[in-house]
XYZ file of C-alpha atoms in Angstrom:
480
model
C 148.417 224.404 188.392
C 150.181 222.287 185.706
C 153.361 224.382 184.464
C 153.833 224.039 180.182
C 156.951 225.266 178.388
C 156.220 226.317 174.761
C 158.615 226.227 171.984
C 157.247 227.811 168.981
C 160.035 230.029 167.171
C 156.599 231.585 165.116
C 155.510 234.531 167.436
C 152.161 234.294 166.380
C 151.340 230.549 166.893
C 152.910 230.916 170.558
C 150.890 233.947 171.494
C 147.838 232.643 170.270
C 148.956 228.553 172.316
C 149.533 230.322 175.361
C 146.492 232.708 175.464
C 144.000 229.153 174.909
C 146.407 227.523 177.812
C 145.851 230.089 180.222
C 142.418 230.828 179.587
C 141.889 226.825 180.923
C 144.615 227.343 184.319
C 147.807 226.742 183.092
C 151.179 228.626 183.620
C 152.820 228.828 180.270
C 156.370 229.582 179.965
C 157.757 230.650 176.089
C 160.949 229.316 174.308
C 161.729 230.469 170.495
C 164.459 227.835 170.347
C 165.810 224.649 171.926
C 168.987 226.107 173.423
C 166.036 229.087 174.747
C 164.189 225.846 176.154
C 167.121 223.954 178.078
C 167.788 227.362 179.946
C 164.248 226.984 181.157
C 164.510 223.604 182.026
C 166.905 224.234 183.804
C 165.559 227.017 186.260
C 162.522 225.546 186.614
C 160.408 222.065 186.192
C 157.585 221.308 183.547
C 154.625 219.060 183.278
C 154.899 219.405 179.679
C 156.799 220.590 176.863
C 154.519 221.605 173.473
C 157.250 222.068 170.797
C 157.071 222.948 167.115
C 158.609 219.695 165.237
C 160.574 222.235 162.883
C 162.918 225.051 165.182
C 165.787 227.141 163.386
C 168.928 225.337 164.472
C 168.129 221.992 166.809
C 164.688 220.079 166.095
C 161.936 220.093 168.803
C 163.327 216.445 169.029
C 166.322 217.203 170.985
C 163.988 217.815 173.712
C 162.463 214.374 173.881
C 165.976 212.783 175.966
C 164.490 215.338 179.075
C 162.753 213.654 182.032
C 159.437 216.014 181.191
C 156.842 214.448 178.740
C 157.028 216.155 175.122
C 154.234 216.719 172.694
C 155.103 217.645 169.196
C 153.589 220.308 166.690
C 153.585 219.699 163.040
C 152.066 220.139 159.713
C 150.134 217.989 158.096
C 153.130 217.378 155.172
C 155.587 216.217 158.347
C 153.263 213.599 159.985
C 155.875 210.925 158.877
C 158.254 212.656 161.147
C 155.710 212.700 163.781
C 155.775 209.271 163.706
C 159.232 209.017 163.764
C 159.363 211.482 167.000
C 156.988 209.058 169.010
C 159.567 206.224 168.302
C 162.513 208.472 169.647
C 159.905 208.550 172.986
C 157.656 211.957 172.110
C 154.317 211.542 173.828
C 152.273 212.229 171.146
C 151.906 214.817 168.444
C 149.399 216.821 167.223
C 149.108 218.251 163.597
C 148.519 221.823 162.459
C 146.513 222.975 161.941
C 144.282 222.251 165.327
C 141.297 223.594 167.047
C 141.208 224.766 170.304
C 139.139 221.330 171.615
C 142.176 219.029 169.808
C 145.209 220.878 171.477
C 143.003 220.839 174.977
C 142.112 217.488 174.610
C 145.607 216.076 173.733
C 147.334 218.329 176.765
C 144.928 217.051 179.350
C 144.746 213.187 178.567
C 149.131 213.494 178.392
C 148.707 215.133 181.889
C 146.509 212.889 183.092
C 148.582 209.911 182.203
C 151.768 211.259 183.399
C 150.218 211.886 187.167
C 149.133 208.672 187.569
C 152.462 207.172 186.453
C 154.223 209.512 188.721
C 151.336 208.969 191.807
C 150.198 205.148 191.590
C 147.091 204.951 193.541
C 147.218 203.392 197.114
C 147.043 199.382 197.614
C 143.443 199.394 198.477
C 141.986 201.762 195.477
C 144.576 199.391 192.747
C 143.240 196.090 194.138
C 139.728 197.644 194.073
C 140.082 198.720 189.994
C 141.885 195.408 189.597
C 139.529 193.039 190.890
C 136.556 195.476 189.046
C 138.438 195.179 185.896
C 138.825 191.260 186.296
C 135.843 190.124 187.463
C 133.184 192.619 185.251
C 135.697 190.947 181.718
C 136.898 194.305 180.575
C 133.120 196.117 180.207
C 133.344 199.522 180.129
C 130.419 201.929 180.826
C 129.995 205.259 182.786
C 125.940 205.626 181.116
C 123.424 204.829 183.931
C 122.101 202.187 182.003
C 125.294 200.359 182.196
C 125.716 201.265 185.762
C 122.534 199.697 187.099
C 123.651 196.775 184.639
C 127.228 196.497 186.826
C 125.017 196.765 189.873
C 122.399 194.016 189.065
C 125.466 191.796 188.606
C 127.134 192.361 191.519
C 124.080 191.334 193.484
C 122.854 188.286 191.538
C 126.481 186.939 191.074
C 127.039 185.292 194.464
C 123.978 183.085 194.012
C 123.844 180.279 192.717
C 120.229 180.841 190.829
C 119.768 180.749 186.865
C 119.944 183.951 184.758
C 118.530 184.672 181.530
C 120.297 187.285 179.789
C 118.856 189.485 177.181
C 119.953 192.123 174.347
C 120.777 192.611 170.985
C 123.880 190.787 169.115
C 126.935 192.600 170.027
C 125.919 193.698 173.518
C 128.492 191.697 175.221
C 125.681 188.968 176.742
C 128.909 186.401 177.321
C 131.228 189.332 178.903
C 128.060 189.378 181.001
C 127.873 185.833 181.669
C 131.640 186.125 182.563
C 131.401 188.739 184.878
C 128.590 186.510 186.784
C 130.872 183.347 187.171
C 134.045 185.232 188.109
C 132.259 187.292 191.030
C 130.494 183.814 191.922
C 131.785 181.203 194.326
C 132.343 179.019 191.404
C 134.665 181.075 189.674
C 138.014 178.328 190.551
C 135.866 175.908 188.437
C 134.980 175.675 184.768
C 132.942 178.200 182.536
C 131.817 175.929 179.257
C 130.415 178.328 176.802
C 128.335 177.598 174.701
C 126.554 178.873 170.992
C 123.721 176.875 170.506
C 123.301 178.203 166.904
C 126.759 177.481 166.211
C 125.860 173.587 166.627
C 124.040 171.712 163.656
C 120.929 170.189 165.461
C 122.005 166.576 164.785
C 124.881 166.965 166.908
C 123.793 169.274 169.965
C 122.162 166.919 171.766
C 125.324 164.654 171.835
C 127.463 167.986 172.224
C 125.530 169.173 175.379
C 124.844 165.663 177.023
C 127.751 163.496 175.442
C 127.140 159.724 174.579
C 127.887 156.174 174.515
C 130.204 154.319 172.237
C 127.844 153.307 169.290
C 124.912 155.336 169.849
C 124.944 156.400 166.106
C 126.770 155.795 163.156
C 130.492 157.293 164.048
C 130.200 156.942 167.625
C 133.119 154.986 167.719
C 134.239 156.026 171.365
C 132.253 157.478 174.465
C 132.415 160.798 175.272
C 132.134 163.766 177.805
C 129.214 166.491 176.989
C 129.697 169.677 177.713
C 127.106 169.869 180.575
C 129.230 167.187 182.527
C 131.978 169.169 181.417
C 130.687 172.253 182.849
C 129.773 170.074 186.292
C 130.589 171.848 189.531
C 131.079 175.436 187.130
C 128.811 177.421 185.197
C 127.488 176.548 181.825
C 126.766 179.568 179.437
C 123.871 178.234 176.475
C 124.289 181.658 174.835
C 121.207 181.848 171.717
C 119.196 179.374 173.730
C 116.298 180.401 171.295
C 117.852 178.019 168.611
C 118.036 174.905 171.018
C 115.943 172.192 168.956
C 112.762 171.212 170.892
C 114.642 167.453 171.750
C 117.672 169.074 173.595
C 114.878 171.484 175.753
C 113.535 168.386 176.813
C 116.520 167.191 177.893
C 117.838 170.379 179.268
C 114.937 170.815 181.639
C 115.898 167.371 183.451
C 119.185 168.654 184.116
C 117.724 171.755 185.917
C 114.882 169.716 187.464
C 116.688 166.434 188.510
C 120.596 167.642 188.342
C 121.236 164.772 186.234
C 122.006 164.004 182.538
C 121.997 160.518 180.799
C 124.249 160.555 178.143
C 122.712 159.160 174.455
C 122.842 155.734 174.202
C 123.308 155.270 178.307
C 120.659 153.815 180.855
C 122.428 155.294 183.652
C 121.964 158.941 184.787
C 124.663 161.119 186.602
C 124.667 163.971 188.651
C 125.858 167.019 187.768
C 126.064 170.353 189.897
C 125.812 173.462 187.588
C 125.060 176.932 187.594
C 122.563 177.794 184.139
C 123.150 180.842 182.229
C 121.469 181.010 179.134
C 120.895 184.160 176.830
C 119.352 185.316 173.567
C 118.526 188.295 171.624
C 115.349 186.753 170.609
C 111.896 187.253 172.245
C 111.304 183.960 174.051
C 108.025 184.504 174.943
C 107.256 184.707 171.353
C 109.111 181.926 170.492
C 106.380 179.625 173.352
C 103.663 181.222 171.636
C 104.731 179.756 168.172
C 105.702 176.133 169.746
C 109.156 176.393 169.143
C 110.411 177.331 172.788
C 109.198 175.129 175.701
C 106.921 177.324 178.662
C 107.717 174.990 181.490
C 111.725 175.704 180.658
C 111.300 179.129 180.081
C 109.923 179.158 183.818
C 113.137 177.271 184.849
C 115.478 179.623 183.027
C 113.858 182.946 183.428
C 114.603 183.269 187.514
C 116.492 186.483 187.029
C 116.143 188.459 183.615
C 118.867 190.793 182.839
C 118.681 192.753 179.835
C 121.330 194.687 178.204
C 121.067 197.966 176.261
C 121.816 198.556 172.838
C 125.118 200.733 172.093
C 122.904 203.488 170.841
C 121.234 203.973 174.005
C 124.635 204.457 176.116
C 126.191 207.223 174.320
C 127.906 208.571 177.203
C 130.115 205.086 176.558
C 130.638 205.094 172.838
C 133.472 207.363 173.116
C 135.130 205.617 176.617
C 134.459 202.329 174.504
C 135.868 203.160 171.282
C 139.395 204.660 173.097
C 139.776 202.103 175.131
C 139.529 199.316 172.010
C 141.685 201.448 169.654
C 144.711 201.068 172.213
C 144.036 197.553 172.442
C 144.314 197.239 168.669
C 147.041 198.913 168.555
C 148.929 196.876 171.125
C 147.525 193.995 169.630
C 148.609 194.353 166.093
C 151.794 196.547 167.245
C 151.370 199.462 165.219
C 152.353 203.065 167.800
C 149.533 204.332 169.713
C 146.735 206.109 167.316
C 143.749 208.661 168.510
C 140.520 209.739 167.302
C 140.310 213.348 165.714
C 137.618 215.640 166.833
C 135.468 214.867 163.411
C 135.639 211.093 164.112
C 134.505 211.743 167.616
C 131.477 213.231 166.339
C 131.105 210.424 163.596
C 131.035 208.033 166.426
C 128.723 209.451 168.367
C 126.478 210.430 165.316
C 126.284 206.551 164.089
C 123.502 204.686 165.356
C 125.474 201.186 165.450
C 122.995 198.565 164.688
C 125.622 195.902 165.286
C 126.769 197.763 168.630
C 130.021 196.769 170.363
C 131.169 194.100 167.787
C 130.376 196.535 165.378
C 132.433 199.333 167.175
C 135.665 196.921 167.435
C 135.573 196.173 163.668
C 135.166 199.542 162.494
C 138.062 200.831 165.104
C 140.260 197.944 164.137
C 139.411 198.521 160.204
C 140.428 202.135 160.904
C 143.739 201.576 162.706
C 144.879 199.077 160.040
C 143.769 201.562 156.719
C 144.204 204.885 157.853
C 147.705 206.746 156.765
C 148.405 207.997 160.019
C 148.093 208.201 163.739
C 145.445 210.840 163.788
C 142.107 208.907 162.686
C 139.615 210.734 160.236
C 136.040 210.699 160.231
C 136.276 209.344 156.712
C 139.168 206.348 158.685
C 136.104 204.942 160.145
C 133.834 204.324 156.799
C 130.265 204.889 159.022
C 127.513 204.941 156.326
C 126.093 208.662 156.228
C 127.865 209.320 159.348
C 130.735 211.469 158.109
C 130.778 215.006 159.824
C 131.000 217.907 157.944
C 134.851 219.262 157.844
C 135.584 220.664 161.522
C 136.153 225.043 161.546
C 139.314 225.886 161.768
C 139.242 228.141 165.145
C 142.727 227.754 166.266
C 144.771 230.809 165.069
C 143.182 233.643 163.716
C 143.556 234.526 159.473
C 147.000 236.591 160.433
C 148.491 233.352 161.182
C 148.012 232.514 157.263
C 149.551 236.103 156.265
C 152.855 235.030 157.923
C 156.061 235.107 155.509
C 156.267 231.820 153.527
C 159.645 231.830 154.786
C 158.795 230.753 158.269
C 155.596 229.021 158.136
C 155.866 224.740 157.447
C 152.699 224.462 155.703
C 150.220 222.110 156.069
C 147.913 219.971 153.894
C 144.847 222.510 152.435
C 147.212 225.388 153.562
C 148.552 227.445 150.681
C 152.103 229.488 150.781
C 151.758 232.711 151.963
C 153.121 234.542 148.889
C 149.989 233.123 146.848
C 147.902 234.278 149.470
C 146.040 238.002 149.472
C 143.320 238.807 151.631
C 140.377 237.958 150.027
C 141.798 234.461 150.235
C 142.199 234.423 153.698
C 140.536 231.398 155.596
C 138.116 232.632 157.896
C 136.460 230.669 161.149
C 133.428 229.890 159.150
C 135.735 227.941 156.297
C 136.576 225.009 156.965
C 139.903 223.281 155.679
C 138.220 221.429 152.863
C 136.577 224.439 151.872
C 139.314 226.194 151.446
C 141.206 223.139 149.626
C 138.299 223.022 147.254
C 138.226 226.862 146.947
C 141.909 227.181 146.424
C 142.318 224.011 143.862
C 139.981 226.079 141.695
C 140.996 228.939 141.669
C 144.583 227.993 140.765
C 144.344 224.744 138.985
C 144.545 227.112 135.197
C 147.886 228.786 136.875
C 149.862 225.869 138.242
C 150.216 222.038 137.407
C 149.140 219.192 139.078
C 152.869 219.355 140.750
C 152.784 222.951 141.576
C 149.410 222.452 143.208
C 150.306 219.670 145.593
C 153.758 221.629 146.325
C 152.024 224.648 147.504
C 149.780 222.609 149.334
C 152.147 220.397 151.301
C 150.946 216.779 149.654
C 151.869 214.440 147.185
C 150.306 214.562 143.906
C 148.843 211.142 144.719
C 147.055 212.966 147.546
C 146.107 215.955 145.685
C 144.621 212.901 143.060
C 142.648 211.099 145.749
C 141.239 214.378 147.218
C 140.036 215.701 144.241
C 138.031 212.418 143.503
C 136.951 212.328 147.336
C 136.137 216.288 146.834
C 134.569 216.072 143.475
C 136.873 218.511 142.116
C 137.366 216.878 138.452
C 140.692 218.028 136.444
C 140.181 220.763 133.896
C 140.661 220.015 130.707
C 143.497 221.727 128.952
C 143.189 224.241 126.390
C 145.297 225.377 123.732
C 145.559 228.837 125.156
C 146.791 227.631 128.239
């Protein structure tokens, strides 16, 4: 049983953490301050410590220099010193207010990560993920789809027999095509890739075969094609569907003979390669129109693998879309960002006609735009795929009726002392609800400044949720 310390100097918040901790197995011990929390420390060890951002006397920061992984509280009006607490070496942070599924979710994946750094799996399991990893390119998938995918791979890869691989654009056909010459015997020798659409047709066939010096105008000096290139490797013809009728000709000596003549030459050479073509295109309708040759669809088509569309595996969009927002984050070296609960359910409500590449672009878009760490439904821009606002579920209303004196307010949450009970937000309001509901009622009392003051944001916020909202400035009166 994982052992949390949390230090919440608000009664109320800490009741209400440790009664959701222990009703999912964990021993919760409480701290009001951070000289209350070192005593603890030091009678006893943690797996975690939870602490409010904001404590009377010492910050929840002071905490951070102990040997036990930290997560930090805050409102929504701190989340710049959130960010700041991660660079002093917090774990994360998690902004108030949160639902029971956030805090749960955050506690378990910081848990998670801190065993395995403190219990490194033995020799054989890490060279086992580590040559899985390597030789599969980095595809991730858990669906059964993508499981009998992994499988049909590991059985056709140690053969040296021609694959034709099929699926939509953005399926990862040349991670694919990858995966099949790393786990081959070939895989100390070259892998030429190759986008046959990417090639104007006046130039493939020299591209793919090579040529003589002065075979055509500008041919000033022989040269290598990427078949020969590819010789004793794999060659990957990835869009095969666009290869001009000439090069097929050509392309089916090479698999029937093993040879190539380059343009321009009378002498063929041999060449000893492994063919992996794909396309998202339906070949066989491409024979039936004449523009795809039958007797080289015969010699490609040995083993067809097809791959399935994104929105078929949506047991992987999620493991997909974490694992390329924290390599975009690494890449572009901004501090480690998650996924709130409503963008989870924006990415799994999205049907992603462009599917992985279209996944990558929208995380990276997201990681790059959004104003914090925490990324927003509305962070990932999915046409008519923004959830409604998620229920606030966390604490119940009393936490709202606590003095304004001790509560650090977040964004949407007014002051207590403008608060009565009919304004109370209830577990079927949700936070923008209540923003909406509160702007309006208010907005003839207080000015723009007063507003965003008793909501915890900057009048530029208060500006760009209003036009997000649709909650349009009232005129002013004389009477006012």
């Amino acid at each position: 049983m994982s052992k949390i310390l949390i230090v919440e100097d608000e009664g109320i918040i800490r009741s209400a953490l440790r009664r959701l901790l222990e009703r999912n197995g964990f021993q919760i011990t409480e701290a009001g301050t951070v000289p209350e929390a070192r005593q603890a420390l030091a009678a006893q060890s943690f797996d975690l410590i939870i602490s409010d951002l904001r404590l009377p006397g010492e910050a929840g920061t002071e905490l951070i220099n102990q040997a036990t992984p930290v997560l930090i509280m805050t409102s929504y009006a701190s989340l710049r010193s959130a960010v700041e607490a991660m660079k002093q070496g917090a774990v994360d942070y998690i902004a108030k207010p949160f639902d029971h599924d956030e805090m749960l979710s955050a506690v378990n994946h910081i848990l998670n990560q801190h065993r395995r750094q403190q219990d490194p799996p033995p020799a054989t399991i890490l060279n086992e993920v580590t040559e899985s990893a390597a030789g599969l390119q980095g595809m991730i998938g858990e669906s059964p789809a993508m499981q009998a995918v992994f499988q049909q791979i590991k059985k056709i890869a140690p053969f040296n027999t021609r694959v034709l691989i099929l699926g939509e654009s953005g399926t990862g056909k040349e991670l694919v095509a990858r995966a099949l010459h790393n786990l081959s015997p070939r895989k100390k020798a070259p892998l030429i890739s190759v986008n046959c659409a990417a090639i104007p047709e006046t130039l493939i066939e020299s591209e793919l075969f090579g040529h003589e010096k002065g075979a055509f105008t500008g041919a000033n000096t022989s040269r290598n094609g990427l078949v020969e290139a590819a010789d004793g490797g794999s060659l990957f013809l990835d869009e095969i569907g666009e290869l001009p009728l000439e090069a097929q000709a050509r392309l089916l000596r090479v698999l029937q003979e093993g040879e190539i003549r380059r343009l321009g030459s009378v002498e063929s050479r041999k060449v000893n390669i492994r063919l992996i073509a794909a396309t998202h295109r339906n070949i066989k309708d491409l024979v039936d129109q004449g523009k795809f040759r039958l007797d080289l669809y015969y010699r490609l088509n040995v083993i067809e693998l097809e791959l399935p569309c994104l929105a078929e595996r949506e047991d992987d969009i999620l493991l997909i879309a974490d694992s390329l927002l924290k390599t975009c984050c690494e890449r572009i070296g901004k501090p480690s960002a998650r996924f709130s609960k409503s963008a989870r359910n924006a990415l799994l409500a999205y049907s992603w006609p462009g599917n992985v590449r279209e996944l990558e672009n929208r995380v990276e878009r997201a990681v790059i735009l959004a104003d914090d760490l925490l990324l927003q439904a509305e962070d990932l821009e999915l046409p008519q795929a923004i959830q409604p606002p998620r229920k606030v579920n966390f604490v119940s209303a009393t936490h709202y009726a606590v003095t304004a004196k001790t509560t650090v307010q977040p964004i949407g949450e007014p002051s207590a002392d403008h608060l009565d009970s009919a304004h109370l937000p209830t577990d079927d309001l949700s936070l923008e609800d209540y923003f909406v509901r509160f702007v309006q009622e208010n907005e003839d009392q207080m000015s723009e400044t007063e507003l965003a003051k008793k909501l915890g944001i900057s009048r530029k916020c208060l500006w760009e949720r209003r036009q997000r909202l649709n909650i349009p400035k009232r005129k002013i009166t004389a009477s006012r």
